[in-house]
JSON list of C-alpha atoms in Angstrom, two decimals:
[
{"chain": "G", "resi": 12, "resn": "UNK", "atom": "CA", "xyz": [-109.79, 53.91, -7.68]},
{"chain": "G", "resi": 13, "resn": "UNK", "atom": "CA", "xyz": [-109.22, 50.77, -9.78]},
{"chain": "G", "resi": 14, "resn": "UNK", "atom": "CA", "xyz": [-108.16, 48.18, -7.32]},
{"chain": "G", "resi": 15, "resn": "UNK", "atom": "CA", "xyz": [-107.23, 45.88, -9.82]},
{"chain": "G", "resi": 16, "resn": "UNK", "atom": "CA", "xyz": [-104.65, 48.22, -10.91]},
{"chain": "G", "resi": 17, "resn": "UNK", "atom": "CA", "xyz": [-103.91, 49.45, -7.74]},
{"chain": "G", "resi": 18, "resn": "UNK", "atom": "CA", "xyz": [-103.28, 45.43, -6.96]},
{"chain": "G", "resi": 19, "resn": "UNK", "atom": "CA", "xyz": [-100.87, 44.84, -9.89]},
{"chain": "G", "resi": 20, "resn": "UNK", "atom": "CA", "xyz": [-99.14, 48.25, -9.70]},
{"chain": "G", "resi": 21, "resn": "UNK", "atom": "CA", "xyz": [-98.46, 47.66, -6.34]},
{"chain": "G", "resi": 22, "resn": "UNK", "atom": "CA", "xyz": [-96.99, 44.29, -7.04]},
{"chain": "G", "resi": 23, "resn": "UNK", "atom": "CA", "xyz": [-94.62, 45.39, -9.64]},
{"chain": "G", "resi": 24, "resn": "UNK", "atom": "CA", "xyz": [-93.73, 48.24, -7.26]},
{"chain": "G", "resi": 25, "resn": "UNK", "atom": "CA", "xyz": [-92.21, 45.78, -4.64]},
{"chain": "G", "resi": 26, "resn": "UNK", "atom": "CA", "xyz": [-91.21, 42.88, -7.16]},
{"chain": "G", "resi": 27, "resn": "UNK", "atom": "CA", "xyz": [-89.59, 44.23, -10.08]},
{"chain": "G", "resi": 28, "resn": "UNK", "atom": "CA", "xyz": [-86.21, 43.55, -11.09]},
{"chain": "G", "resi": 29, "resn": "UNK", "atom": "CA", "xyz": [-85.47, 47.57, -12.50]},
{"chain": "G", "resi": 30, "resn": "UNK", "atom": "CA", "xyz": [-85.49, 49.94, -10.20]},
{"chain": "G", "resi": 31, "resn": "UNK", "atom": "CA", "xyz": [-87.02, 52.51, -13.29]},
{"chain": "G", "resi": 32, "resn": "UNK", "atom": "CA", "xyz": [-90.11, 50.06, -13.19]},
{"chain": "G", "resi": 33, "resn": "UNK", "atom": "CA", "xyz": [-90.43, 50.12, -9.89]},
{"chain": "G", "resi": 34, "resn": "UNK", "atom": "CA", "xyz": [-90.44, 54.05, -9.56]},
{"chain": "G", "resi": 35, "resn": "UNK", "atom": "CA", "xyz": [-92.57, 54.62, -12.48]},
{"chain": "G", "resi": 36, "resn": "UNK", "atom": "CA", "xyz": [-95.16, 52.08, -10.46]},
{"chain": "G", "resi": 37, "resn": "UNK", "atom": "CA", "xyz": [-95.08, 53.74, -7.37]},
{"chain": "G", "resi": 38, "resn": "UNK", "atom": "CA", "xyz": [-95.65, 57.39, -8.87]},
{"chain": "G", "resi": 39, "resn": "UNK", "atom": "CA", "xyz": [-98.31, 55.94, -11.21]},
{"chain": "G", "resi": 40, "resn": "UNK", "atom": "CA", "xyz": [-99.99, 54.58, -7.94]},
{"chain": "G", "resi": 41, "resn": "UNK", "atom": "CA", "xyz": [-100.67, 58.77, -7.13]},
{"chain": "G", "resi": 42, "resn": "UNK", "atom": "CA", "xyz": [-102.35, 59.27, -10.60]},
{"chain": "G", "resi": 43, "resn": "UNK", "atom": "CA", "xyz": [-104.54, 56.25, -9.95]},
{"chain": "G", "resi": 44, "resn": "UNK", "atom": "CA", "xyz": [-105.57, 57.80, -6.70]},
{"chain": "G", "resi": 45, "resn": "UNK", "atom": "CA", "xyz": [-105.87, 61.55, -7.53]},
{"chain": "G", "resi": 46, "resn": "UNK", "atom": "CA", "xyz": [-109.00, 61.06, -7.08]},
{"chain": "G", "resi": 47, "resn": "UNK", "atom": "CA", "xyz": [-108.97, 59.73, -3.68]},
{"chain": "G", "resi": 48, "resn": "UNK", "atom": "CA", "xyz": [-105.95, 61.40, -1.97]},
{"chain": "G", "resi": 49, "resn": "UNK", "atom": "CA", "xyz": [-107.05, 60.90, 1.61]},
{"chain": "G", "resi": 50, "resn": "UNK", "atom": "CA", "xyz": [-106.46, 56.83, 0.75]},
{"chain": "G", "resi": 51, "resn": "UNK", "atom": "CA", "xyz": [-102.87, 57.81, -0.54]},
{"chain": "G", "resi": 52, "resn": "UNK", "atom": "CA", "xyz": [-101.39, 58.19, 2.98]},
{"chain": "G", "resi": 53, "resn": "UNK", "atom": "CA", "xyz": [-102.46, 54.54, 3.88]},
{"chain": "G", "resi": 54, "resn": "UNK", "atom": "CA", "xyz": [-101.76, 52.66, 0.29]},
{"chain": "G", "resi": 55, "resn": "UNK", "atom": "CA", "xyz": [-97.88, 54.18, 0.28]},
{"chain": "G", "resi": 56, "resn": "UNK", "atom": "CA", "xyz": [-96.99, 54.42, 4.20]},
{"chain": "G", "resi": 57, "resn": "UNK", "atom": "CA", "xyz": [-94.67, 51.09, 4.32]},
{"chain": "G", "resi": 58, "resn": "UNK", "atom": "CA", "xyz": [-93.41, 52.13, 0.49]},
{"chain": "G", "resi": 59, "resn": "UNK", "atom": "CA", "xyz": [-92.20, 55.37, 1.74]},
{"chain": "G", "resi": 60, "resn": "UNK", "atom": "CA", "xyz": [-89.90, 53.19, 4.42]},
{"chain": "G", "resi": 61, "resn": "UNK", "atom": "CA", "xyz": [-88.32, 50.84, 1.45]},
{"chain": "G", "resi": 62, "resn": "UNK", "atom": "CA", "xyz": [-84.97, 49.49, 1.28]},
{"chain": "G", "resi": 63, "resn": "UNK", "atom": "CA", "xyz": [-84.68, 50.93, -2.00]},
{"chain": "G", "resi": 64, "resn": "UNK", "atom": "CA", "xyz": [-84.03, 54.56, -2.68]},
{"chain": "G", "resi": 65, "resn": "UNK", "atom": "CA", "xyz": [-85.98, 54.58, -6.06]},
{"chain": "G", "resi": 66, "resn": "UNK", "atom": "CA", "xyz": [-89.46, 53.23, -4.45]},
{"chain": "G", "resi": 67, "resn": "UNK", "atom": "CA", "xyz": [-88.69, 56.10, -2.16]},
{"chain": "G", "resi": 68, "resn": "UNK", "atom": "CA", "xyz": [-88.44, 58.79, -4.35]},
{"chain": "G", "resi": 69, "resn": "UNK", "atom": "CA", "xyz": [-91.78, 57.14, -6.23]},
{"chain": "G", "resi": 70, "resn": "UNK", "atom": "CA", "xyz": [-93.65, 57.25, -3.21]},
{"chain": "G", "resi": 71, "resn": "UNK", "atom": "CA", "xyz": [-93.01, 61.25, -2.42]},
{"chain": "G", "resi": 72, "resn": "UNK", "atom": "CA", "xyz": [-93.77, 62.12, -5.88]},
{"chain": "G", "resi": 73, "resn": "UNK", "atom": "CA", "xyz": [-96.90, 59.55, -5.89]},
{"chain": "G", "resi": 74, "resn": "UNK", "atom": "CA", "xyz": [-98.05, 61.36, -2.53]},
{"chain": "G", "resi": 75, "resn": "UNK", "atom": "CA", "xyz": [-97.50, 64.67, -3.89]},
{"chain": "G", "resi": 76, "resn": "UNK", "atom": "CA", "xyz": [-99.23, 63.84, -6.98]},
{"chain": "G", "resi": 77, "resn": "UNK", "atom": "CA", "xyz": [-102.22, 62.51, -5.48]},
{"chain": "G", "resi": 78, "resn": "UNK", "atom": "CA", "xyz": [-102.79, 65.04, -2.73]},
{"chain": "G", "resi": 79, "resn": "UNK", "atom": "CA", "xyz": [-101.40, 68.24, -4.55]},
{"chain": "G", "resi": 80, "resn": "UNK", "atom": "CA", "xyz": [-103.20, 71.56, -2.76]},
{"chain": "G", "resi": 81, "resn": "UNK", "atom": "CA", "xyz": [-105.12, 68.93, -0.24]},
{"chain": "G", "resi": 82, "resn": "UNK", "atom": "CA", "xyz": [-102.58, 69.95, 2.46]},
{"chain": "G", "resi": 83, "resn": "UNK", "atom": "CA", "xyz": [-103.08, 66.68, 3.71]},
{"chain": "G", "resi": 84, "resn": "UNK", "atom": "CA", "xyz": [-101.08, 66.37, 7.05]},
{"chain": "G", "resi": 85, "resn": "UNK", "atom": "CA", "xyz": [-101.05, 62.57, 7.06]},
{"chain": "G", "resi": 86, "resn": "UNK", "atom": "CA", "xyz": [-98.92, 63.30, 3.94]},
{"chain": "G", "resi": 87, "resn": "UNK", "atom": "CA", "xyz": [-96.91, 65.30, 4.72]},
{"chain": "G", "resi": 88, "resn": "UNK", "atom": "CA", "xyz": [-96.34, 63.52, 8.15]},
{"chain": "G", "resi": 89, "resn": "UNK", "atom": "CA", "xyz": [-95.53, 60.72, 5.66]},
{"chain": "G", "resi": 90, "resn": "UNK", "atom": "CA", "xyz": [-92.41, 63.09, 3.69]},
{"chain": "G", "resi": 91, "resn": "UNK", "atom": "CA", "xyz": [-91.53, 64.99, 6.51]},
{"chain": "G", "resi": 92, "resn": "UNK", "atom": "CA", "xyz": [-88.15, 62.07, 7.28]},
{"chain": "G", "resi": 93, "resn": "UNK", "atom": "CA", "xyz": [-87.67, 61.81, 3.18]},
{"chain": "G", "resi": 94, "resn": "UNK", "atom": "CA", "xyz": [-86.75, 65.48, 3.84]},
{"chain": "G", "resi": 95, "resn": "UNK", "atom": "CA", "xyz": [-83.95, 63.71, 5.66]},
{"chain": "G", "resi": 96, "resn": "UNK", "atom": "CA", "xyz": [-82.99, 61.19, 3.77]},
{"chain": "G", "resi": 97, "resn": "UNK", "atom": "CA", "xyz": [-79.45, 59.64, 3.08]},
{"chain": "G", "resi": 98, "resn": "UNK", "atom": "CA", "xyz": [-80.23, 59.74, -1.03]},
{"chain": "G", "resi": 99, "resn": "UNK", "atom": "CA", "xyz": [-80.54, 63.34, -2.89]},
{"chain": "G", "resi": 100, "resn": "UNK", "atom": "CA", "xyz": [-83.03, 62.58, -5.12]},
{"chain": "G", "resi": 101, "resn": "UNK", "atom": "CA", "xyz": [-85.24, 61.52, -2.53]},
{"chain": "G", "resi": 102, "resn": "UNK", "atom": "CA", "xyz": [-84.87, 64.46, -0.36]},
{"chain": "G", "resi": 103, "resn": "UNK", "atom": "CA", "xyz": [-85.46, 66.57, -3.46]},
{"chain": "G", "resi": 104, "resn": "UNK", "atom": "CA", "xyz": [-88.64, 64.52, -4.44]},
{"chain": "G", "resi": 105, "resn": "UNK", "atom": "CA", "xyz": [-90.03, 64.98, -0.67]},
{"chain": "G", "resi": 106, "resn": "UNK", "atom": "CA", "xyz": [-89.20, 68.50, -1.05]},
{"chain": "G", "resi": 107, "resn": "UNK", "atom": "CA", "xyz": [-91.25, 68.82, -4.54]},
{"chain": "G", "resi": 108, "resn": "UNK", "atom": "CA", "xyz": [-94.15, 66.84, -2.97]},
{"chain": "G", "resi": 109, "resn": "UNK", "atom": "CA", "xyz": [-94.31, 68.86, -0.50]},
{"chain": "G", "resi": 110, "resn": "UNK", "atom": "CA", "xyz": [-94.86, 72.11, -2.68]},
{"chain": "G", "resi": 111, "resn": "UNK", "atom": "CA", "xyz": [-97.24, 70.69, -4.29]},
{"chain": "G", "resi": 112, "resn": "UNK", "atom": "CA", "xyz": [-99.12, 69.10, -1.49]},
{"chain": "G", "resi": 113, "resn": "UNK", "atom": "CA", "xyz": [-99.09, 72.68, 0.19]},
{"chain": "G", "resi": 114, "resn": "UNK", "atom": "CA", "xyz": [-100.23, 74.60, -3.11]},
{"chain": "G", "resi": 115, "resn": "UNK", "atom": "CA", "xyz": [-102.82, 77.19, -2.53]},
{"chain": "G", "resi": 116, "resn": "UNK", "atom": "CA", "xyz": [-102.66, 76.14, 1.20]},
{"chain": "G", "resi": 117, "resn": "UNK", "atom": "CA", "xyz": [-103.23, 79.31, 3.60]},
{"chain": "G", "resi": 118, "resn": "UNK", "atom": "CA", "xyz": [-100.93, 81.05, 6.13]},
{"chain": "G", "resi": 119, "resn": "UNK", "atom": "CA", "xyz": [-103.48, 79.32, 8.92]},
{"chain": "G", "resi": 120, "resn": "UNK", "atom": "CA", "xyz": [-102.20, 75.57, 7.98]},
{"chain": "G", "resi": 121, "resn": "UNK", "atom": "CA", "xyz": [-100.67, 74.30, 10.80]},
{"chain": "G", "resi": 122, "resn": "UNK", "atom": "CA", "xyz": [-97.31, 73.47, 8.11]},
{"chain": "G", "resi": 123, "resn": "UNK", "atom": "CA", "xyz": [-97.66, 76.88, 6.25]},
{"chain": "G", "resi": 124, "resn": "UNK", "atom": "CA", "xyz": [-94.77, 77.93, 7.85]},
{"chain": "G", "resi": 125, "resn": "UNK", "atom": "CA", "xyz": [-92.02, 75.82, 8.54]},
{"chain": "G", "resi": 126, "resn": "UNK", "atom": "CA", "xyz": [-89.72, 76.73, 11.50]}
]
């Protein structure tokens, strides 16, 4: 990945006035790492804890978009307490990162089957 970009889009993410910018900065940080999803966990681990509902909900759909049919468990490990969260769109962006992170995933995944 660009770390350059990953540098500024980052810094908008947590500095940014509008909480639109902010979101669209935080998903945009999963298309800049499709390419690298086992770094994704790492780069948005303290975004996915923020204050602010909307770098929330950008972080779930960044991790989704980044790992989508990796069935990366330090993702999903990551989503599992937005599942819980206090805002609705958040839990309902955990809950679409998680389909897509577990997209052609088989019965044998260890979070195949949710109990």
């Amino acid at each position: 990945a660009n770390s350059a970009a990953l540098q500024k889009l980052l810094h908008v993410a947590v500095s940014d006035v509008s909480d639109d910018v902010r979101r669209a900065a935080v998903i945009n940080v999963g298309f800049l790492l499709c390419q690298a999803p086992e770094k994704t966990p790492r780069v948005l681990s303290l975004l996915s804890k923020s204050f602010n509902p909307h770098v929330r909900y950008g972080s779930a759909m960044a991790l989704g978009i980044a790992c989508a049919s990796t069935g990366n468990t330090e993702a999903i490990k990551l989503l599992e307490p937005l599942l819980a969260d206090g805002t609705a769109f958040v839990r309902q962006a955990a809950v679409v990162a998680l389909s897509l992170i577990m997209m052609q995933q088989p019965n044998s995944h260890p979070k195949a089957k949710w109990s």
